[in-house]
mmCIF file of C-alpha atoms and ligand atoms in Angstrom:
data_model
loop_
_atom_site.group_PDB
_atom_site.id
_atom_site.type_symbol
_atom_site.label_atom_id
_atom_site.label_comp_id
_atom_site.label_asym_id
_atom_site.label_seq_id
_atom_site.Cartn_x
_atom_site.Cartn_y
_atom_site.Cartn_z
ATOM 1 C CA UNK A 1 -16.805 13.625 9.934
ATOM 2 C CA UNK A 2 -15.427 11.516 12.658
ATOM 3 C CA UNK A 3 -12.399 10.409 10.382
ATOM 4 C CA UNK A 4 -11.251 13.980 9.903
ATOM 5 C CA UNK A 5 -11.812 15.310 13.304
ATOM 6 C CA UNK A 6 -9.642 12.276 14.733
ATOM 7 C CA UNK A 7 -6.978 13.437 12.263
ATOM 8 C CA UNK A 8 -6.745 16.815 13.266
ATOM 9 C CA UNK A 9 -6.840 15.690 16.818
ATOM 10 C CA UNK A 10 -3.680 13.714 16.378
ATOM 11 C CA UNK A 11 -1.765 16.221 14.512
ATOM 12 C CA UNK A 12 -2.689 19.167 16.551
ATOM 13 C CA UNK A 13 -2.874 17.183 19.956
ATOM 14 C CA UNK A 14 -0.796 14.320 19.662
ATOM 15 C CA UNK A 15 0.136 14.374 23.265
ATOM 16 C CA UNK A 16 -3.310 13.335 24.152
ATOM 17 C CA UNK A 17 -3.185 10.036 22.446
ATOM 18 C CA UNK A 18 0.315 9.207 23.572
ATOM 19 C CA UNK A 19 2.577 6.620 21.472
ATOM 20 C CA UNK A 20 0.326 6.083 18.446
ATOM 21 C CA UNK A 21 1.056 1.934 18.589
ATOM 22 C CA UNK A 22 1.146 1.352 22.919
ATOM 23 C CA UNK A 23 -0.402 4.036 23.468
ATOM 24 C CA UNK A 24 2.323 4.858 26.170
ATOM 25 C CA UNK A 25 2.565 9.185 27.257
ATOM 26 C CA UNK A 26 5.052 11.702 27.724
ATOM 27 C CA UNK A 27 8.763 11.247 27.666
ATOM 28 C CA UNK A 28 10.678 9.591 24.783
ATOM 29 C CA UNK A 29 8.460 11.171 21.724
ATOM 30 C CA UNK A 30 9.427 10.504 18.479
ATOM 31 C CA UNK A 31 7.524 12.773 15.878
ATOM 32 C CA UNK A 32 7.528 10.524 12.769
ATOM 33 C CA UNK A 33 4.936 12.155 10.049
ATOM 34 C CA UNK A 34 2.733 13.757 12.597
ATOM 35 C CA UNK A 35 2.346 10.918 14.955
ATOM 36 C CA UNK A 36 3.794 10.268 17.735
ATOM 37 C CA UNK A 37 5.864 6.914 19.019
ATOM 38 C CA UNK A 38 7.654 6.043 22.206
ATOM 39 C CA UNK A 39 10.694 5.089 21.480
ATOM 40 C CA UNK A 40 10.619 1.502 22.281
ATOM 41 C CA UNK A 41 7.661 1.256 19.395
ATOM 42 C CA UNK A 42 10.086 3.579 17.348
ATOM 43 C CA UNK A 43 12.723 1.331 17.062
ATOM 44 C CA UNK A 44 10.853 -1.484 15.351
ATOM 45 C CA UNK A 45 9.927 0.799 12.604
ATOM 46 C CA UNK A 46 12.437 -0.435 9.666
ATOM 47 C CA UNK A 47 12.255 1.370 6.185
ATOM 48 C CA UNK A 48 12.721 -0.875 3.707
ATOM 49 C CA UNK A 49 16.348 0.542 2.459
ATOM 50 C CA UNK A 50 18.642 0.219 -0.382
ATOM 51 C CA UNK A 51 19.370 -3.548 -0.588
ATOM 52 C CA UNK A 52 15.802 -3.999 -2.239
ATOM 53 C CA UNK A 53 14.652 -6.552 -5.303
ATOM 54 C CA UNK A 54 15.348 -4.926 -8.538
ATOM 55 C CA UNK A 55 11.416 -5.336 -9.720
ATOM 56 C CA UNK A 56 9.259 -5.504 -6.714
ATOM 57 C CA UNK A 57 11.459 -3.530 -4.342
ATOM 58 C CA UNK A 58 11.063 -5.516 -0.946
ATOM 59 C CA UNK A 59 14.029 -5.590 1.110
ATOM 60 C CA UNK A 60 16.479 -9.026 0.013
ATOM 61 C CA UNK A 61 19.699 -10.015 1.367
ATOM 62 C CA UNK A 62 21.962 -8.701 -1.851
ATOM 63 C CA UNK A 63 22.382 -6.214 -4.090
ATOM 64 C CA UNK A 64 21.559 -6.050 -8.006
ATOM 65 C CA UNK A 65 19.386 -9.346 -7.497
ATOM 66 C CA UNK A 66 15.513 -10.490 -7.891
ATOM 67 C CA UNK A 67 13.754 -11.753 -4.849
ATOM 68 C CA UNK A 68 12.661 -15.348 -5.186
ATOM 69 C CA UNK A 69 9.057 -14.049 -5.833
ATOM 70 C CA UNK A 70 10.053 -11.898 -9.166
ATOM 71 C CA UNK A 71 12.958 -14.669 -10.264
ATOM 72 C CA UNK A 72 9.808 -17.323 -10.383
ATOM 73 C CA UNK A 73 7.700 -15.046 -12.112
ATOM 74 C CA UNK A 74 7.555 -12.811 -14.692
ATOM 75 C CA UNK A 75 5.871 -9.832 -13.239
ATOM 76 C CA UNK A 76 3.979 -7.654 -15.444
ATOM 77 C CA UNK A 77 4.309 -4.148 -13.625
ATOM 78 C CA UNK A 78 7.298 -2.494 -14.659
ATOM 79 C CA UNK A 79 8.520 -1.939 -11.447
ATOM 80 C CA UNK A 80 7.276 -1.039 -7.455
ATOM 81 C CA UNK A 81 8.986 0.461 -4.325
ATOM 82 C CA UNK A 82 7.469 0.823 -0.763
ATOM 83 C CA UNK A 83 8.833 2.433 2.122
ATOM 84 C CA UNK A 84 8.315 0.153 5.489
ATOM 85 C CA UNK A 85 9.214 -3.385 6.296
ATOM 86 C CA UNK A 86 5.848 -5.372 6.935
ATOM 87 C CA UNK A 87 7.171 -5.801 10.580
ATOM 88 C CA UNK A 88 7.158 -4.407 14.093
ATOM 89 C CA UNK A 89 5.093 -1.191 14.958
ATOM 90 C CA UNK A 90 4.537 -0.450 11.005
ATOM 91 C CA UNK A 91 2.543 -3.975 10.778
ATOM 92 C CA UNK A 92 0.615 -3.131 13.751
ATOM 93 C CA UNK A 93 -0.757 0.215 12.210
ATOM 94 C CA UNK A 94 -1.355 -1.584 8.749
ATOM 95 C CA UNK A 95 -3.569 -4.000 10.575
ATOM 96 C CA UNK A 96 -5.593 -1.589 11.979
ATOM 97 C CA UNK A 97 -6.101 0.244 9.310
ATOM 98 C CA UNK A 98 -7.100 -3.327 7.719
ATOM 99 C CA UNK A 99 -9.200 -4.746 10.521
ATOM 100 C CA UNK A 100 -10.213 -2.160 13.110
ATOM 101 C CA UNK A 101 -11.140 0.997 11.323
ATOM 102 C CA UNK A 102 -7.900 2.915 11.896
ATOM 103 C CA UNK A 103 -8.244 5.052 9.098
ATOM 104 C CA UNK A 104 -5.917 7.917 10.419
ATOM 105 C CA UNK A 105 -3.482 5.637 9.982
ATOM 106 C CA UNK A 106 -4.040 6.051 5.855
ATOM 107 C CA UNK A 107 -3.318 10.145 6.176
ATOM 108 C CA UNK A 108 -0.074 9.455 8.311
ATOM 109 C CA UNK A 109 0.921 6.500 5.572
ATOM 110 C CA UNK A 110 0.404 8.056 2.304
ATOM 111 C CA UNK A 111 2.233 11.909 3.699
ATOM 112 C CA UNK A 112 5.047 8.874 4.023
ATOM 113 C CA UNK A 113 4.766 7.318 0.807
ATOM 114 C CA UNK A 114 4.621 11.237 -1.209
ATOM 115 C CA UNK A 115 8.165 11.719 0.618
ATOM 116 C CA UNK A 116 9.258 8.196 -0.527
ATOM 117 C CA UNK A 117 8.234 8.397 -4.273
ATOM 118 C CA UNK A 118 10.800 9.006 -6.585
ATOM 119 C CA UNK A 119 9.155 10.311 -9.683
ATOM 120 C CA UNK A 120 12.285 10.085 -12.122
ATOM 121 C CA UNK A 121 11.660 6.074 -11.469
ATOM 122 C CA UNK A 122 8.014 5.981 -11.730
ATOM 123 C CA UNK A 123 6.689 8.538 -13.578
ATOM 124 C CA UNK A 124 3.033 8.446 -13.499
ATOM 125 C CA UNK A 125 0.438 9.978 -15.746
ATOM 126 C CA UNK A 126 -1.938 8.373 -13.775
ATOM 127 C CA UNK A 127 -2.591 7.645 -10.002
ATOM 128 C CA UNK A 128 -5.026 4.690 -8.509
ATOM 129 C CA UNK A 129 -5.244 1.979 -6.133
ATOM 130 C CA UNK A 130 -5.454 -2.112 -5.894
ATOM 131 C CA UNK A 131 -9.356 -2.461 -5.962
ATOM 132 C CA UNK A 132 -11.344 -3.900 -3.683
ATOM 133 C CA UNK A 133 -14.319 -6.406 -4.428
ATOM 134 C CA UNK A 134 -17.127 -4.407 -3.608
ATOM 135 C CA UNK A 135 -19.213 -6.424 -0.985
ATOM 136 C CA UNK A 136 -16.028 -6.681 1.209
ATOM 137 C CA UNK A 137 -15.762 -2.581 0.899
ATOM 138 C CA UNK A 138 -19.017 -2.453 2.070
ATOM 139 C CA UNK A 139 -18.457 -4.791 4.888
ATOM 140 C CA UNK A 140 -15.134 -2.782 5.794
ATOM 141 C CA UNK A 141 -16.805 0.544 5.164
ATOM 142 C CA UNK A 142 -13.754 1.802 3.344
ATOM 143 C CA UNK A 143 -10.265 0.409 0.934
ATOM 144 C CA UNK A 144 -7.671 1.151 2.701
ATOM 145 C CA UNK A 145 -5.379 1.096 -0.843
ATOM 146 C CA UNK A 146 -8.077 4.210 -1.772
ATOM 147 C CA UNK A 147 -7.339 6.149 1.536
ATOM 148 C CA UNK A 148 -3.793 5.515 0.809
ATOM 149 C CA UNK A 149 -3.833 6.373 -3.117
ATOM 150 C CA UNK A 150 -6.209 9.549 -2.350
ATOM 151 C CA UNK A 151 -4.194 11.038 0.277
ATOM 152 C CA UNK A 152 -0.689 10.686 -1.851
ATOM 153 C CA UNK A 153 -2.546 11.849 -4.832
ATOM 154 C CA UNK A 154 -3.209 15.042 -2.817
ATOM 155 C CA UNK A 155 0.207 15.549 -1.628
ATOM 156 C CA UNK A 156 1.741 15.893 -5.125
ATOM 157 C CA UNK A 157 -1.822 18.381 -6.355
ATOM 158 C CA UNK A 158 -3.262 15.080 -7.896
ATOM 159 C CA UNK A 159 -5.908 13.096 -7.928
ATOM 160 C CA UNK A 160 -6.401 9.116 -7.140
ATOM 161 C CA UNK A 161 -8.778 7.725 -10.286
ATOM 162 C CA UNK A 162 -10.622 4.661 -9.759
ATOM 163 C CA UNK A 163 -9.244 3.305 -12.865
ATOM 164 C CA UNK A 164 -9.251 -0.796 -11.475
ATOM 165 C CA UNK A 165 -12.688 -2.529 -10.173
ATOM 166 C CA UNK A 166 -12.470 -5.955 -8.837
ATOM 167 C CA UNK A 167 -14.543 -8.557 -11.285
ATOM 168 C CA UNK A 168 -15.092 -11.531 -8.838
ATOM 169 C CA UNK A 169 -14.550 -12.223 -4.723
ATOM 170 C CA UNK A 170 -11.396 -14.125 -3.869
ATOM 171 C CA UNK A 171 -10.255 -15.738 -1.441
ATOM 172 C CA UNK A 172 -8.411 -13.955 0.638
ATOM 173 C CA UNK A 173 -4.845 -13.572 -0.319
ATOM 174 C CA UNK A 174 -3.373 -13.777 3.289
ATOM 175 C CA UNK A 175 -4.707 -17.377 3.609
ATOM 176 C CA UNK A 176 -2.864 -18.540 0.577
ATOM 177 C CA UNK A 177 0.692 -19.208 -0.179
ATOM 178 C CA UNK A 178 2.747 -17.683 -2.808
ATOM 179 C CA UNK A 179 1.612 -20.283 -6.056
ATOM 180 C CA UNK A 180 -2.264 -20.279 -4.557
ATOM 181 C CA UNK A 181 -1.982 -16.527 -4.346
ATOM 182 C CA UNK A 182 -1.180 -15.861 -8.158
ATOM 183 C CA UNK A 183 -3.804 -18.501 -9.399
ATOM 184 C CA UNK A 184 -6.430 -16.673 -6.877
ATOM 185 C CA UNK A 185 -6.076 -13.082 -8.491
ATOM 186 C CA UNK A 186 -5.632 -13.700 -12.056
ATOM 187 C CA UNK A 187 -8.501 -12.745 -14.139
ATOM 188 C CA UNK A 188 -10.072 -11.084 -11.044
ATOM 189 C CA UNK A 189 -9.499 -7.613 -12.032
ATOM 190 C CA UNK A 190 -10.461 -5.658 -14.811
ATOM 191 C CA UNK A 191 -9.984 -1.496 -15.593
ATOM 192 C CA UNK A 192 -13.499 -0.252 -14.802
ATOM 193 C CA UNK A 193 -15.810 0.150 -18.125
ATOM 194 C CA UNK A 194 -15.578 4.150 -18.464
ATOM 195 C CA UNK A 195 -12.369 4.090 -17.867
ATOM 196 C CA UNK A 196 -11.123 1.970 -20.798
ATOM 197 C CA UNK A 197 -10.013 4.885 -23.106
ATOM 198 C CA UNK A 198 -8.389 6.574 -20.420
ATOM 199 C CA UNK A 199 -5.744 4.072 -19.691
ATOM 200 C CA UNK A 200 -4.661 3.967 -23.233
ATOM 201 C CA UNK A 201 -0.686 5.167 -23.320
ATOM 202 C CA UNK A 202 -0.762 6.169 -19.908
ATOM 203 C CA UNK A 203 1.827 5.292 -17.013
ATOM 204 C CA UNK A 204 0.049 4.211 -14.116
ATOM 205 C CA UNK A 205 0.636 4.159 -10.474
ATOM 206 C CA UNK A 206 -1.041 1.369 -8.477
ATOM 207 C CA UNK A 207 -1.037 2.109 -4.914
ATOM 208 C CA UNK A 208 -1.273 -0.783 -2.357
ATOM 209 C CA UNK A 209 -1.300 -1.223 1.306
ATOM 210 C CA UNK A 210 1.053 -4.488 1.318
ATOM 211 C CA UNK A 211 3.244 -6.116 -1.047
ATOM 212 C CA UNK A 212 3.773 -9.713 -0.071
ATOM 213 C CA UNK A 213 4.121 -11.689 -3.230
ATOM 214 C CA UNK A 214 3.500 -8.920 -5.505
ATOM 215 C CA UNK A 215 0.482 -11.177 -7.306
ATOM 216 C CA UNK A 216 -1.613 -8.308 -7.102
ATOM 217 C CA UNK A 217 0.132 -5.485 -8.336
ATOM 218 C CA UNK A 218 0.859 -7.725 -10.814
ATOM 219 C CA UNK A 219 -2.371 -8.407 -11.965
ATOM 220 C CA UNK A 220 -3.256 -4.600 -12.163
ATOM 221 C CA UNK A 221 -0.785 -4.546 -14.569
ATOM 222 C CA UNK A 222 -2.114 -7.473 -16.832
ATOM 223 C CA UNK A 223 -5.775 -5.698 -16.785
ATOM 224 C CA UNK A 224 -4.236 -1.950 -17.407
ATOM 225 C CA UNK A 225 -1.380 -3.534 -19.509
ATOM 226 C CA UNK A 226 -3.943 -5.483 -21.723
ATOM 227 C CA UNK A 227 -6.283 -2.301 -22.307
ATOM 228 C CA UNK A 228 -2.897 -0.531 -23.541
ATOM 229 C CA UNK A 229 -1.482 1.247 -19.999
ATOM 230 C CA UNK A 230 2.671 1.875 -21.148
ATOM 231 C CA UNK A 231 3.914 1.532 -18.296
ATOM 232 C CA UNK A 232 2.926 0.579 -14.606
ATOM 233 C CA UNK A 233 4.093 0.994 -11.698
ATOM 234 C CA UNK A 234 3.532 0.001 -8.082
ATOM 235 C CA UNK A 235 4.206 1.858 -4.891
ATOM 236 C CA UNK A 236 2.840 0.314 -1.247
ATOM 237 C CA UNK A 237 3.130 1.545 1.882
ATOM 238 C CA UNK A 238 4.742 -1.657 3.211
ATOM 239 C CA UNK A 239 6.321 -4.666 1.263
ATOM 240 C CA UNK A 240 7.469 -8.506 3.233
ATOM 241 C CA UNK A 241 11.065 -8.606 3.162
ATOM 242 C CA UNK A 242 12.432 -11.489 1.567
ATOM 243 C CA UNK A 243 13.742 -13.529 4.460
ATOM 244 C CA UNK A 244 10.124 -13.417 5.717
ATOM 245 C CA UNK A 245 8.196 -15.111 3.541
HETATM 246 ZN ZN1 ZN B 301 4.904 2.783 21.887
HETATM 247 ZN ZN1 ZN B 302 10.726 -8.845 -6.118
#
């Protein structure tokens, strides 16, 4: 109950919380899917753009080109958009919602990512998320890619279907570098058992907090892809622009 009283505090009473990142009040509001942000945080909120990697669709330095990630390997989802740079004020909501419970910030993210989606691109028969393993959802108390899936599912009169279940603990991805990261996740998710015959000719939308390499989305896609999924697709909330990684 706390979760959805703290979201209707911040959309009905945003002033009280002041900028949503510094936590600064009063002048210089920026109202920026029902939150609030001074301007200062404002301004280091970059959407990802046009200039974007043809597959994965993180922000690259040309047009009509791969990103170094997607030239070096094949990628098995068909393609994947997402709608904020991993940098400035976006990164520092993402981590909450990652590492201090900020789960508001999933509602604010996902009413984003329903405006963002372009359908004709990815049409889905299907929406779910980039499991988690389930002793670290425990620890966490919630996956964040599941707060994100559910509320974007809602947006468009949908539903987000736990289609994915994590087979074995990783390592983390975010202590890894781009060839450890891909050898880490393979094999480590599977579609969940009763939902085998459901994925069968289906498009599926993965949705993800963070695209960095893209090994994860991409292994989605070999588990839905090998029990007969058509087509899948990948949309995050934010993607690492080339020049980053
Ligand atoms: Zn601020
Ligand atoms: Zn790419």
């Amino acid at each position: 109950m706390f979760l959805i009283s703290d979201i209707i505090k911040r959309v009905f009473f945003p002033d009280d919380y002041g900028c949503i990142v510094c936590g600064r009040r009063g002048l210089h509001r920026k109202e920026h899917g029902n939150a609030v942000f001074c301007d200062k945080c404002f301004a280091t909120v970059k959407r990802v753009g046009d200039v974007v990697c043809t597959k994965c669709g993180r922000r690259i330095g040309s047009e009509d080109s791969l990103c170094e990630s997607c030239a070096k390997h094949d990628m098995r989802f068909d393609l994947a958009a997402s709608v904020y740079c991993y940098e400035g004020a976006a990164r520092t909501l993402v981590h909450r919602l990652k590492y201090s419970g900020a789960q508001w910030v999933a509602d604010i993210g996902a009413k984003q990512m329903a405006e963002a989606y372009d359908e004709e691109a990815m049409p889905a028969d299907v929406i779910t998320f980039v499991p988690m393993y389930p002793k670290k959802e425990r620890q966490r108390g919630y996956n964040q890619a599941r707060l994100l899936a559910e509320g974007f599912a809602k947006r468009l009169g949908k539903e987000a279907v736990p289609q994915l279940e994590r087979i074995r603990n990783t390592t983390p991805q975010s202590e890894l570098d781009k060839d450890e990261r891909m050898e880490n996740i393979e094999n480590a998710i599977g579609v969940a058992e009763n939902m085998k015959e459901s994925v069968e000719g289906k498009r599926v939308l993965v949705v993800d907090d963070i695209l960095t390499t893209g090994s994860s989305l991409d292994e989605c896609a070999r588990a839905l892809k090998e029990q007969g999924a058509a087509a899948v697709y990948g949309l995050c909330l934010c993607s690492v622009s080339e020049k980053y990684e």
